[in-house]
Structures are given as C-alpha cells and as structure tokens.
Coordinates of C-alpha atoms in Angstrom, one line a residue:
X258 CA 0.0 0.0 0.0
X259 CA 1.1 3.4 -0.7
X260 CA 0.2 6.2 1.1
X261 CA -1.0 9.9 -0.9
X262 CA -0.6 12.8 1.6
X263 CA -1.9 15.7 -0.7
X264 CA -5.0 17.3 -2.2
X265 CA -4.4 16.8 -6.1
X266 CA -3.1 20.1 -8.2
X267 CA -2.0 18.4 -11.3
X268 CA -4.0 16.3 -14.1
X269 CA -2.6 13.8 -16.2
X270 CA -4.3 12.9 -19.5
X271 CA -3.0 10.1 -21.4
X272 CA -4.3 10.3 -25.0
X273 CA -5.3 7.2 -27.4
X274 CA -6.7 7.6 -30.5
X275 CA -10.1 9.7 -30.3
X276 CA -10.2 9.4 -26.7
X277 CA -8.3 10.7 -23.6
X278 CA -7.8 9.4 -19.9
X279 CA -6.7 10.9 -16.8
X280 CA -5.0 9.0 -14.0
X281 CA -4.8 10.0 -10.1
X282 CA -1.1 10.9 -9.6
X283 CA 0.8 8.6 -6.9
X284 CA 0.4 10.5 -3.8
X285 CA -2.1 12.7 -4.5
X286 CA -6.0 12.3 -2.6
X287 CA -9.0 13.6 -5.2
X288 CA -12.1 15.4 -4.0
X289 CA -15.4 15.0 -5.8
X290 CA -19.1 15.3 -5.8
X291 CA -20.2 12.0 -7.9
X292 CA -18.3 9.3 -10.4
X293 CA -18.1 12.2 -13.2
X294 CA -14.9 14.2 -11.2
X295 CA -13.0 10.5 -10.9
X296 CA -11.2 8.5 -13.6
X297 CA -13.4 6.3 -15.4
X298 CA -11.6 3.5 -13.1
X299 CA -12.1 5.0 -9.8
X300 CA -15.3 5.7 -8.0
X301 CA -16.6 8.7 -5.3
X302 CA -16.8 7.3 -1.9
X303 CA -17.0 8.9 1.3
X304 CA -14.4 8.7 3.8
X305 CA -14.6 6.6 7.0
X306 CA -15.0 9.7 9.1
X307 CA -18.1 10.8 6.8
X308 CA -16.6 14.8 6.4
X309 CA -15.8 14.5 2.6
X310 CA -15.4 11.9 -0.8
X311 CA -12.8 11.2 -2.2
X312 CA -11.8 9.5 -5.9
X313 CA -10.8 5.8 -5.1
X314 CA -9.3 3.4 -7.8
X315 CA -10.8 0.4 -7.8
X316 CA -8.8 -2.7 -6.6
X317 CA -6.6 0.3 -5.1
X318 CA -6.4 0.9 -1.3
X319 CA -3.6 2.5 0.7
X320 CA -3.4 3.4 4.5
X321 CA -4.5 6.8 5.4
X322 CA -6.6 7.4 3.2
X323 CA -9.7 7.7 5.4
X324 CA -11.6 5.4 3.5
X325 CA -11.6 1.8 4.7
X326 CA -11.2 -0.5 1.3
X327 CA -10.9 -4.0 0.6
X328 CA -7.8 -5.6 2.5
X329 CA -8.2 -2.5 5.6
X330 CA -9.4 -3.6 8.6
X331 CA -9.9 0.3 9.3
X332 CA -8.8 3.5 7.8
X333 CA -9.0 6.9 10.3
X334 CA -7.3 9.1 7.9
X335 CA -3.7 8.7 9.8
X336 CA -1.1 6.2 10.3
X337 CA -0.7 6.9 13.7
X338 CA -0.3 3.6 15.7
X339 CA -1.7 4.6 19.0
X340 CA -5.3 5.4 18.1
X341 CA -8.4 3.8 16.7
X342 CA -6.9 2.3 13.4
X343 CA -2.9 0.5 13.4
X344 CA -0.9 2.6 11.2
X345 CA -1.0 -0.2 8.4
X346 CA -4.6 -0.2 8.6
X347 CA -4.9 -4.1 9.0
X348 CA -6.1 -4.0 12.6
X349 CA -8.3 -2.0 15.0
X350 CA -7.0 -0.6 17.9
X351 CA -10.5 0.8 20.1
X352 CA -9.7 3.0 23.3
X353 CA -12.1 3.2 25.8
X354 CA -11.7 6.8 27.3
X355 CA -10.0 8.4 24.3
X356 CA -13.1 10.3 23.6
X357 CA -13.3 9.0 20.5
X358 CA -16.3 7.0 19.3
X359 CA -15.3 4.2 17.2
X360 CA -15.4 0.5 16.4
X361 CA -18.2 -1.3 18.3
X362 CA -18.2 1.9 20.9
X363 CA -21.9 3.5 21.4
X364 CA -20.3 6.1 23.4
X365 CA -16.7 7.7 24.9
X366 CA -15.3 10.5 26.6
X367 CA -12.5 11.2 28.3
X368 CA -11.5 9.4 31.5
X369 CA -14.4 7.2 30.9
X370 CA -15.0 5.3 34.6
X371 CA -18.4 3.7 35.1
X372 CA -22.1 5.6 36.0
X373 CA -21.1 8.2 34.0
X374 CA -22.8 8.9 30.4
X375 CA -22.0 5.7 29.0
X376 CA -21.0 2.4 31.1
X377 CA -17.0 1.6 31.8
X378 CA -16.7 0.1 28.7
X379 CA -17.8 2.4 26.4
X380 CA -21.2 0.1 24.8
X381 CA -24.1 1.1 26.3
X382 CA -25.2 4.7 27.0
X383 CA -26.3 5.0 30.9
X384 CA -28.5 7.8 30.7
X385 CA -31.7 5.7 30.7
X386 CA -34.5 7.8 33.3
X387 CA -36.4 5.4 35.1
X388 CA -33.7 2.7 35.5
X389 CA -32.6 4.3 38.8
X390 CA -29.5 4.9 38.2
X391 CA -28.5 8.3 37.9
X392 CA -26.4 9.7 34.9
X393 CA -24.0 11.9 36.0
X394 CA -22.6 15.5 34.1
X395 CA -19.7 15.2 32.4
X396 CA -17.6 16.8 29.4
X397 CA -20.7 18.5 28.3
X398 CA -22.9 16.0 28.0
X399 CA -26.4 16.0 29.4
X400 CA -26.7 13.7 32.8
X401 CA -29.6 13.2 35.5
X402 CA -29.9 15.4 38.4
X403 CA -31.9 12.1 40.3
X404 CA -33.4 9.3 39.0
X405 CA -35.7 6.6 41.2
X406 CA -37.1 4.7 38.4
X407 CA -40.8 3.9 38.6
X408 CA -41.3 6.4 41.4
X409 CA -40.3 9.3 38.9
X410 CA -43.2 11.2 38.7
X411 CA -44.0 15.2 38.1
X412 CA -47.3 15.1 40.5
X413 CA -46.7 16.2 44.1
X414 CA -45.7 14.5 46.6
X415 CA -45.1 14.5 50.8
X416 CA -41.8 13.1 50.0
X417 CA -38.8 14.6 47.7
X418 CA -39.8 12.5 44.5
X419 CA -37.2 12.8 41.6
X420 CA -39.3 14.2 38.1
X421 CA -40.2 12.1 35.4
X422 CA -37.7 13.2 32.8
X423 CA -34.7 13.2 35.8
X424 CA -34.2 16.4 35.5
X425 CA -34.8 17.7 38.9
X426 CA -37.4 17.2 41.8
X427 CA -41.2 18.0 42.2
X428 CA -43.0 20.2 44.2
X429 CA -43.4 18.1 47.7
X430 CA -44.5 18.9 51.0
X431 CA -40.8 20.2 53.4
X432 CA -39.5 21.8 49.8
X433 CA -40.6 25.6 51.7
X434 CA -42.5 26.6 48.9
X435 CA -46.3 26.2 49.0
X436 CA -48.3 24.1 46.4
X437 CA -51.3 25.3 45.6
X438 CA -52.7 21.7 47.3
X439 CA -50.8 22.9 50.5
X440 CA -52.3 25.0 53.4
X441 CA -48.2 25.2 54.0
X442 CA -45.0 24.3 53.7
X443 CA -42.8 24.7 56.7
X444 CA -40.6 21.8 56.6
X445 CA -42.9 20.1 58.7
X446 CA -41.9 22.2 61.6
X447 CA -45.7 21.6 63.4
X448 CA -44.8 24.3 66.0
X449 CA -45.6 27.1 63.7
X450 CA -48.8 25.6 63.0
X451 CA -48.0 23.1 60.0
X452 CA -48.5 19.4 60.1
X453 CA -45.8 17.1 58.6
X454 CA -48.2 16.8 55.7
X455 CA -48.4 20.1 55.2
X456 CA -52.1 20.8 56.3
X457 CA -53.5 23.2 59.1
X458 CA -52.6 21.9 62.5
X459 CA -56.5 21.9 64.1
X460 CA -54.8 24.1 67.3
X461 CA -54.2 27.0 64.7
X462 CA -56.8 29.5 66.5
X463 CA -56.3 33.3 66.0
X464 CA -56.9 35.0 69.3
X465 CA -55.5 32.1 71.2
X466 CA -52.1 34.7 72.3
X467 CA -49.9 31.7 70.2
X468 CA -48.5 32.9 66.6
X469 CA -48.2 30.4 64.5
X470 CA -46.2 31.3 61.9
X471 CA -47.2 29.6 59.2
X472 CA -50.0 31.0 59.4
X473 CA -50.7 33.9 61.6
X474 CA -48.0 37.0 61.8
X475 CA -49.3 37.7 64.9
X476 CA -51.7 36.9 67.8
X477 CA -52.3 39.2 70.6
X478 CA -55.8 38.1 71.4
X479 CA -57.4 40.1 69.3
X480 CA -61.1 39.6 67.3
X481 CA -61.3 42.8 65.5
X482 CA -59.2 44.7 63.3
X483 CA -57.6 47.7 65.3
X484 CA -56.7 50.8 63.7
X485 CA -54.5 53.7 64.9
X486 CA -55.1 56.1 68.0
X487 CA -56.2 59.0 66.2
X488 CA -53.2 61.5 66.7
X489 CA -51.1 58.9 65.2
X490 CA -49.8 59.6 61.6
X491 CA -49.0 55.2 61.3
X492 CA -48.7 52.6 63.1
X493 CA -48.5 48.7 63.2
X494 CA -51.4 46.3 64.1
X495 CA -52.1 42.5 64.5
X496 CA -55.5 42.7 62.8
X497 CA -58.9 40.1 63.0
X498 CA -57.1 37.5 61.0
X499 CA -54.0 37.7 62.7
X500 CA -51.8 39.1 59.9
X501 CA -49.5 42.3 60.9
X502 CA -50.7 45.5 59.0
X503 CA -49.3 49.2 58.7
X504 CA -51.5 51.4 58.7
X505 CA -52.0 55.0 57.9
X506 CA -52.8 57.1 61.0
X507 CA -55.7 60.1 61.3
X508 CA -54.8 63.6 62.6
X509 CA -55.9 66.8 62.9
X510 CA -53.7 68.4 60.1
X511 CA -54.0 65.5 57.9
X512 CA -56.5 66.8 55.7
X513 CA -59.1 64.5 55.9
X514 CA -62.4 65.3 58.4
X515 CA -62.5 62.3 61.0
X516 CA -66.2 61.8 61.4
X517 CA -64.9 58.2 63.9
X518 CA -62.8 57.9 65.9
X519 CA -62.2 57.4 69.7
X520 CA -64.5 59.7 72.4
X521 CA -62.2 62.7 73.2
X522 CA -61.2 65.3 70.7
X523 CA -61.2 62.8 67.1
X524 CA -64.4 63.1 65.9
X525 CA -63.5 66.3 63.7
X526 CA -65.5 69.5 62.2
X527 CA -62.8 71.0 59.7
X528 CA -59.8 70.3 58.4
X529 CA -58.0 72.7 56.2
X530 CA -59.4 76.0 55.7
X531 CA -62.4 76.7 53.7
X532 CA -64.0 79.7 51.6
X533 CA -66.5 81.4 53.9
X534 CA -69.3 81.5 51.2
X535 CA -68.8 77.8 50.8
X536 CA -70.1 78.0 54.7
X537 CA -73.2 80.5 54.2
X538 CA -71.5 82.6 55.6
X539 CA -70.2 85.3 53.0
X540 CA -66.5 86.2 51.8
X541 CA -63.6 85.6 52.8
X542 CA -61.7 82.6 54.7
X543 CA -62.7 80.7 57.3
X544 CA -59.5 79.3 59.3
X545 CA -60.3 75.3 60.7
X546 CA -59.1 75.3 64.6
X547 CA -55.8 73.7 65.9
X548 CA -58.4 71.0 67.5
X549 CA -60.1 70.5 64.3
X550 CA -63.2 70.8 65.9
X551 CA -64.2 74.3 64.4
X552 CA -63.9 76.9 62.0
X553 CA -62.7 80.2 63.2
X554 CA -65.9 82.2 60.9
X555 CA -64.2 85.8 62.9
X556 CA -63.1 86.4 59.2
X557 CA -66.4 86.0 57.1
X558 CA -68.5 89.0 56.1
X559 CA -71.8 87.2 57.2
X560 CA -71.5 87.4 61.5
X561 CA -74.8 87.4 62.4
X562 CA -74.7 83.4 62.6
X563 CA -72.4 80.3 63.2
X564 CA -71.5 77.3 61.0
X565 CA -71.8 73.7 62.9
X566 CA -70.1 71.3 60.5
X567 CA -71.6 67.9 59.7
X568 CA -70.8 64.6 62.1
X569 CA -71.0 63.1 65.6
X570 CA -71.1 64.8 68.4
X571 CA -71.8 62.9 72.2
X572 CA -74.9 64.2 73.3
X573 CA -75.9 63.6 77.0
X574 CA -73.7 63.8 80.4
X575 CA -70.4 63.0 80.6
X576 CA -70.1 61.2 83.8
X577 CA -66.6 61.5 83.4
X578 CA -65.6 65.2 84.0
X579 CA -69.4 66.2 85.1
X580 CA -70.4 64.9 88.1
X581 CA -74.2 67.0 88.3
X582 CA -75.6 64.2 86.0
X583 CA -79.7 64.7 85.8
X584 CA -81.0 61.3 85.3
X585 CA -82.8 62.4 81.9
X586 CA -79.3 63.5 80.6
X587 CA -78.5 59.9 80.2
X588 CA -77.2 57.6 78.4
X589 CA -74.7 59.6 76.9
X590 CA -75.0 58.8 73.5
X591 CA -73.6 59.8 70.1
X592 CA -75.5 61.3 67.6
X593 CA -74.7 63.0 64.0
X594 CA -76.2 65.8 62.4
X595 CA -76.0 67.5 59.0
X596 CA -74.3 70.6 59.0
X597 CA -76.4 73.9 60.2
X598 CA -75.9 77.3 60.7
X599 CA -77.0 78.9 64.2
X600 CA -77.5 82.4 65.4
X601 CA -74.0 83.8 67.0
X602 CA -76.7 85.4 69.5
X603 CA -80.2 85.4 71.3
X604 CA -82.8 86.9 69.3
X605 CA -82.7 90.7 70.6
X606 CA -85.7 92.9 71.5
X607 CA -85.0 95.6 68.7
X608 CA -84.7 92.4 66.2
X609 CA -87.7 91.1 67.2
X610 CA -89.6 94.7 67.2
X611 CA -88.5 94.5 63.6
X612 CA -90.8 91.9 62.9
X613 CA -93.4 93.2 64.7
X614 CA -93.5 96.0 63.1
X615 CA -93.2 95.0 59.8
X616 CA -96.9 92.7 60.9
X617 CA -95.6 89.4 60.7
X618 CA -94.8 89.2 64.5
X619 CA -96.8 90.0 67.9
X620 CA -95.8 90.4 71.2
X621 CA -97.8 89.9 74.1
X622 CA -95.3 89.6 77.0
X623 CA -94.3 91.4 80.1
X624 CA -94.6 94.7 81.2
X625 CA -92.1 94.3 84.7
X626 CA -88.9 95.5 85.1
X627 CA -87.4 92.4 83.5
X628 CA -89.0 92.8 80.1
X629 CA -86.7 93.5 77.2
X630 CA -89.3 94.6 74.4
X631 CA -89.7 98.5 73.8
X632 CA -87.9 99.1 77.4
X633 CA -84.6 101.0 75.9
X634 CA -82.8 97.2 75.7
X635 CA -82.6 96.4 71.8
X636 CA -78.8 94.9 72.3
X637 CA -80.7 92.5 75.1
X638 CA -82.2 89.5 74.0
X639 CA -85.9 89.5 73.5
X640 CA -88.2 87.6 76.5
X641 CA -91.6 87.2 77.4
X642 CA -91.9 85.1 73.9
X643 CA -93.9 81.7 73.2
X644 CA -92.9 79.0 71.4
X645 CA -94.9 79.8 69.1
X646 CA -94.0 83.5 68.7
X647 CA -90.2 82.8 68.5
X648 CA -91.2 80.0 66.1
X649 CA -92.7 82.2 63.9
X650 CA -90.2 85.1 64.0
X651 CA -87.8 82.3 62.7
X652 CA -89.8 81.6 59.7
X653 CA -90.1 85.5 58.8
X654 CA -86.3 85.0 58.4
X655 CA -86.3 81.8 56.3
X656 CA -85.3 80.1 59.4
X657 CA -86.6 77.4 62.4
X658 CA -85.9 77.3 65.9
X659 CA -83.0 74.4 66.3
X660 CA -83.3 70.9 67.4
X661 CA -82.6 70.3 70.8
X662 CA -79.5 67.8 69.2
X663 CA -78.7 70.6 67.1
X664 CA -78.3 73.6 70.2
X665 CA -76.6 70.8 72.6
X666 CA -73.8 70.2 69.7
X667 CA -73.4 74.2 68.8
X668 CA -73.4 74.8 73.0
X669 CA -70.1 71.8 73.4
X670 CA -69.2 70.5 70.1
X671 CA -68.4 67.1 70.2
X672 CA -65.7 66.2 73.2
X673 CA -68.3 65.7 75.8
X674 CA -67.2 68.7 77.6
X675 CA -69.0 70.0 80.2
X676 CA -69.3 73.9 79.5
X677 CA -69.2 75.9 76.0
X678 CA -65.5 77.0 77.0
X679 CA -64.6 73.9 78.5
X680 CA -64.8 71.3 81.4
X681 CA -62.8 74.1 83.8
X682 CA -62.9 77.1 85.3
X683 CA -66.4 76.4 86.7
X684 CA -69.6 78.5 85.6
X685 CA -69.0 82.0 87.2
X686 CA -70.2 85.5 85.7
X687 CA -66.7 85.4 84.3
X688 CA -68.0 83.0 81.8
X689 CA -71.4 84.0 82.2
X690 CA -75.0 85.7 82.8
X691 CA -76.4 84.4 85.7
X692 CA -77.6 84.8 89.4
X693 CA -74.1 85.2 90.8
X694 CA -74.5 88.1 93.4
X695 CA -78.1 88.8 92.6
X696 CA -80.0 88.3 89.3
X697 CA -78.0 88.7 85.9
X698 CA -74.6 88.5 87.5
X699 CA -75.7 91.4 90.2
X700 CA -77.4 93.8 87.5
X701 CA -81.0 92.3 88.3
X702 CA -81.2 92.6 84.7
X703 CA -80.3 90.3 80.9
X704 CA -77.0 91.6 79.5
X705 CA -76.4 93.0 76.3
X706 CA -75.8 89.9 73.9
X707 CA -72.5 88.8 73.6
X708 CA -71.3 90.5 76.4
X709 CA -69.1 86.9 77.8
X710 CA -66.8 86.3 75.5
X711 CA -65.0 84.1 77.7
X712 CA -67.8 82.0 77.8
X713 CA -68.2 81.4 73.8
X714 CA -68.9 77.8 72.4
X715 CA -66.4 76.1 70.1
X716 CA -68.3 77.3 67.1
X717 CA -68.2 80.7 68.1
X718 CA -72.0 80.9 69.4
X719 CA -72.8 83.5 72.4
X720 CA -74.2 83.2 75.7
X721 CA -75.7 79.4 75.3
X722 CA -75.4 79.2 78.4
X723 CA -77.0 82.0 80.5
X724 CA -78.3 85.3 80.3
X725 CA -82.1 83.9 78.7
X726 CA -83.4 80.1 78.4
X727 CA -83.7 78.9 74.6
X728 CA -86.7 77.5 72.9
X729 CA -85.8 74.3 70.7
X730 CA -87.9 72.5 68.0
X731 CA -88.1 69.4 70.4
X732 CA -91.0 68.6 72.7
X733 CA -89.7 67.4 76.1
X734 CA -89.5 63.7 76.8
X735 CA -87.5 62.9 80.3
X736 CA -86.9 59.0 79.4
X737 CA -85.7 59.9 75.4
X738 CA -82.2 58.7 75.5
X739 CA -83.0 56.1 76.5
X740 CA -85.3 55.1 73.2
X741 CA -82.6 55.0 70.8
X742 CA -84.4 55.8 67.8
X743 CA -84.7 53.5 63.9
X744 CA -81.7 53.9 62.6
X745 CA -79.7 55.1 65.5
X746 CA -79.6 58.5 66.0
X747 CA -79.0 60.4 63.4
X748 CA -80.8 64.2 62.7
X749 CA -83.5 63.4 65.8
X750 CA -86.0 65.8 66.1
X751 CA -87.0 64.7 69.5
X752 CA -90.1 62.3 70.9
X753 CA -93.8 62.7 69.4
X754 CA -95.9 65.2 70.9
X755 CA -96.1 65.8 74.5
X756 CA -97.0 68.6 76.8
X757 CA -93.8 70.4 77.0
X758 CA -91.3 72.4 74.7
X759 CA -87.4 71.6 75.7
X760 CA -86.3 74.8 77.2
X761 CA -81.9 74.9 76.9
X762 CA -79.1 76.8 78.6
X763 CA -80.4 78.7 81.9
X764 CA -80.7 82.0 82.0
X765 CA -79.7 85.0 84.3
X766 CA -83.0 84.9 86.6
X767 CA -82.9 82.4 89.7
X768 CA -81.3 79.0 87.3
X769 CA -80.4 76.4 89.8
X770 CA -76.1 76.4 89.6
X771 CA -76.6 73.2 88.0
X772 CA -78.7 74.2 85.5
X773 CA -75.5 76.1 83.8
X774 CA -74.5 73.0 82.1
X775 CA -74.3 71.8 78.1
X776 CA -76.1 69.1 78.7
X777 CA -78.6 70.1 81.4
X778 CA -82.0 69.1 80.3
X779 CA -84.3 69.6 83.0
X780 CA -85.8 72.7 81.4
X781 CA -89.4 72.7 80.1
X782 CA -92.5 74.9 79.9
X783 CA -95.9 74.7 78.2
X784 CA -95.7 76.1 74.5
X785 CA -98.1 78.7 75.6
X786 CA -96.4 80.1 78.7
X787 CA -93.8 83.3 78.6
X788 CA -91.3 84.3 81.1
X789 CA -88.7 87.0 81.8
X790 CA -86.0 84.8 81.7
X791 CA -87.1 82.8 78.6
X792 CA -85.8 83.8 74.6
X793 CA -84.2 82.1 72.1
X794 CA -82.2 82.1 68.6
X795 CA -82.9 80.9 65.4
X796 CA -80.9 78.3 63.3
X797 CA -81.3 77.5 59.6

C-alpha cells in the first residue's frame, strides 16, 4: 500500500486515438461530488470519518486514506499507531476513554469510569431515566440530576420525589414553597402551625395569644381589626385574621375630616381652611381650629350666625368630667347631624320689634322691670316670647328654631365637655349671665348679647349658656335617650308630641347652679307660657 498525503493540483491525460484518460497521480487524494470528477476507473466514496469523498481506484487501497477498502481492517485518515486504526490499517486498535467513538463503541469521553454517560466500557449509553440509576454530568454531556425509576413522577408528593424526565425534583411537602394543594409548607416544623403533611394543625386559632407562623404574623388576642389612635400619623397592628398590618394614621392636620374615631377630641368638624361663602357665611376665609373641631368664621362678612359642621357629636352627660348628671341626661350617646348654621346670638328685642313691626310678629309679654321689648334694651335678647311666637319670628327670616340635638352640639361641640368654654374654670359671671351676686350676675337685669366672650362655644355661638333660656324645636321627653331611635340617631328631632317644649341653657334669673350645664335638660314649659328669663335664637 502506498500512502498519498496531498489534495491533487495536477491532471494527467494520457491520450489514445479519439479518446483521452486521466490517472490519479501517486500521492495525490482527489475530492469529488459524484463518479463524473473521478477516472473512469475509480469511483466517489466517502471517507470513513463521513466529512468528505474522495476519488478511489478500484482494486486500489492504501493506508491513510480515510476510506476503509478491501484488505483495511480500518482507515482513520492517519497512520498513527496509538489510536483507533494501526498505522497499516490491518487491525483495529479501540480505546475506551479516548473520547473517540469508534469501532463497536456507542459512546466515549475522556476518563471514561463507570455511572457516567455511557458504562466503563464504552457500549451502552447510561443515561436511561427510570432505570434508577443516575447519569451523571460530564464533558458537556447531558446527565440526570436524580433518577428513582418507577417512582419518577412530576405530580406532588409529601416526600422529595425525583421528576419524570430526571431532570430535577417535584413540588413536595418540606421543599418551603407552597403548592397550591398545600395549606403550608414549613418543613414540617408543626410548631408554627404546620403538620408534617403540610395541612393546618386543628390548634391554629387566632386569638389564642400563640403565633403560628405559618399561618398567623401575629396573635395578641385580638377579634377585631384595630386601627390607629387617632393623633397617630402610622402605626402597626395585629389585625382580625391575625396578619401584621401598617396602617396609615388620622390627625388633625392631615386633611381629611375624621367623622370616627375614639371619644375625646377625634371626631373632627374641619380640616383645612375653607371659603367662607362655601359656609353661608359670605366672603372671605374661614381658618379650621388647631383642634379640628371648628372653624374660626371671625373672618367672614356674614357674623350674624355660626356654622356647625356635619358629624357626631356625644350628646348627654359625661359622667366622666361632670359629676351634676340629671338622670334624663343619660345615656350619653352619640348622635350626627348635618351641617347647620345657628344664630351667633339670642334673638334681641329691637330684632324682634322689627318683625313686629313690619306685621308678621306680635308680642304679648311682660310689662315688669325684666321685660326687654320696647324698654330701651334692643342689644338684650328679647323675653316674654312663646314658642310659638319665636317660632314664627324664625320663619319671617327663612329660618326654624333648632333641634334640641342641634343647640346641645353648637353649646359643646363634640368632646363631651361639660361647659361651651370647657370642662374648667367652673360656671361664674366670668364666663357668664347668671344669678351670681343677685340676678343677671348682680345687675338684676339680661345683658347686652354677647357680652361673655370668655364663655363662647367652640363654634363661636354667644351666651348658650346663661343670660335667657332657649326655645328648641323638640317637645320634652325625660326618658328619650334612653329610646334610641330606627336607625340610631341620626338628625333626631325629639319624641312625638307631649305637653312640653325643651327649654336649653339657663338664663340669668334664679337657674339652679346646676342648670348652667351643656347638657342640662331639665328645662321645660308649656308652648303657651312666657317668662322674663325665657328667649331664644334661630338656626337655619
């Protein structure tokens, strides 16, 4: 055999008669497509290694060639002698772990050593899923992460189950991540609530003071969901289900009118300043208090009357910082209103001769010293008036008298407090008109209104308590809050008709001392009967 190391660069033609031949120099290796680019006595064939063909004489073989032909046991394109084929070509020489696939081999890389890709002697490929045996990585080549033959499977499991194709695990219960078939997965720790099979341990109770973790974030014995003391701007809670929440806080500056809250200073009239007219109350701006509980209305063009803002207010006695309770004053309850606008003062005598002048009113009250009407004492509220007189008056002006809710709310606003100005200093004629030193503070006589500024109400209404009693709306029902109304109590216009009209506030003429409270209730005349120390204001 003779071996041909190079690509042919030269043609030989031999020429006889009308035809010509060419012959495949000694030495030389010819590349083709098909029999038509090879001498008439040589055929295309492809190589052993299968990358190209070659021209090959027939009857002709020689080592090297890459092309095994008759008399080569093998051919690998080489005569190298310590590799697949001998370097004569008559014998085969197969290496398991040379990397090499050859010969009988179905498989071979380097270092081959047994349960890797293919078995320690290089015949039978190893990587079989479900024979559990697991096919390691190596040189490249795809291997098995786990394989447990028949239990493969890619449906959960409790246990650690190797997948179908070998490729990995399943979802099972202990893996930390919850299936959507588990209530948890907590590595079967059952002190935070999960069983070893991943279910709800039966002793998971929220309010129980225990946190399981795996379910609960928290468990201070609550049932509700809490929320944040108002004041607070956030905070954290352990809420009804047991889960920790942060939650956004309510305050007064925050914007936003609390109309709930806790009793004492959160249940909010204002919150940001407002246009005046949006108030019905003229130009200008009205300023929202540092309490939040009122507008300051000083600003507005319209004076003659005070805005109560919409919301709950606690109506009743205040056990707490009054300790004069009337047992008609309770419960204390709360109760919301709409939004209303109230006279900053009593009704005066040179108002109300208005009226009566123009023919709409008529007075038929007092002539003693006490009367206000026609006596030189326009500035002091009008007395000797009937319900239904100052009821009527009211409607002249496109008004009503007020609720008795509605002039208990404008007198304390809604804290509970005891007084208009507060739940301290007590009532003196600091504060004001009453029978401190003799009648109408020592003057035996109403004041001028407004004449106790000290003594103002949050909403900026005049001498509620004091100086004359008020008619309300309402009549007079000593066991009504305790009849908490459909609906709860919301805009109450007071029990169905009895004999009395609800009488508010005192007044300067003989008022017991305990009469001068908010929520003092004890007052009450007969529709029809008029006194010296009896007026009122007008709301709308």
């Amino acid at each position: 055999m003779q071996k041909r190391s190079v690509f042919i660069g030269l043609l030989l033609f031999t020429a006889t008669a009308c035809s010509a031949e060419w012959i495949i120099p000694e030495g030389y290796i010819v590349e083709c497509t098909d029999n038509s680019d090879c001498p008439d006595t040589a055929e295309c064939t492809l190589t052993d290694d299968g990358t190209s063909l070659v021209c090959v004489t027939a009857g002709e073989t020689w080592c090297g060639n890459g092309v095994q032909e008759v008399g080569e046991a093998c051919d690998d394109g080489d005569t190298d002698n310590s590799d697949y084929c001998s370097s004569d070509c008559l014998s085969v020489t197969t290496i398991c772990g040379d990397a090499k696939t050859e010969g009988q081999e179905a498989c071979d890389h380097v270092g081959q050593i047994n349960g890797w890709y293919c078995n320690e002697e290089c015949l039978t490929f190893r990587k079989e899923c479900g024979d559990s045996v697991v096919a390691v990585f190596s040189d490249g080549r795809d291997g098995e992460v786990c394989d447990q033959g028949s239990q493969n499977t890619d449906d959960y499991q409790l246990n650690k189950t190797c997948l179908s194709d070998c490729s990995g695990y399943g979802s099972y219960c202990g893996d930390g991540t919850q299936n959507a078939t588990e209530a948890c997965d907590e590595f079967g720790n059952t002190e935070n609530g999960c069983t070893a099979t991943c279910e709800k341990s039966p002793d998971v109770v929220c309010g129980d003071f225990i946190t399981h973790a795996a379910f609960e974030g928290c468990d201070e014995g609550n049932t509700v969901t809490e929320a944040c003391d108002y004041g607070e701007e956030a905070c954290i809670i352990c809420d009804a289900s047991c889960q920790v929440q942060n939650l956004t806080g309510t305050w007064c500056g925050d914007g936003i009118i609390q109309h709930e809250g806790a009793v004492g200073g959160s249940l909010e009239g204002c919150d940001g300043d407002v246009d005046c007219s949006e108030l019905g109350l003229g130009a200008e701006t009205a300023t929202c208090g540092d309490d939040c509980m009122a507008y300051d209305t000083s600003s507005c063009s319209n004076q003659d009357m005070v805005f109560v803002p919409a919301g709950p207010f606690l109506m009743g006695c205040n056990a707490v910082v009054d300790f004069e309770c009337s047992s008609n004053e309770f419960p204390q309850h709360e109760v919301y209103l709409d939004s209303f606008l109230l006279d900053r003062a009593e009704v005066t005598a040179g108002a109300y001769r208005a009226c009566v002048l123009a023919g709409d009113c008529t007075y038929g009250g007092g002539t003693d010293s006490y009367h206000t009407y026609n006596n030189s004492l326009d500035n002091h509220p009008i007395n000797y008036v009937n319900h239904t007189e100052a009821k009527t008056y009211c409607e002249w002006l496109g008004k009503r008298l007020p609720t008795e809710a509605e002039w208990e709310k404008a007198a304390r606003g809604t804290d509970g407090r005891k007084y208009p100005w507060g739940n301290s200093p007590d009532r003196s004629c600091i504060h004001v008109v009453m029978s401190e030193g003799g009648y109408g503070c020592g003057t035996n006589q109403t004041w001028e209104v407004g004449s106790k500024p000290l003594g103002v109400s949050p909403y900026g209404a005049d001498d509620m308590i004091g100086n004359v009693w008020e008619w309300t709306a309402d009549w007079f029902d000593a066991g009504y809050y305790g009849e908490t109304p459909a609906g709860g109590w919301v805009n109450p216009e007071g029990p169905d008709s009895t004999s009395y009209r609800v009488l508010r506030g005192g007044s300067f003429y003989f008022s017991s001392a305990n009469a001068l409270r908010a929520s003092y209730r004890r007052g009450y005349l007969f529709p029809v009967n008029r006194y010296g120390s009896v007026g009122f204001r007008c709301a709308q």
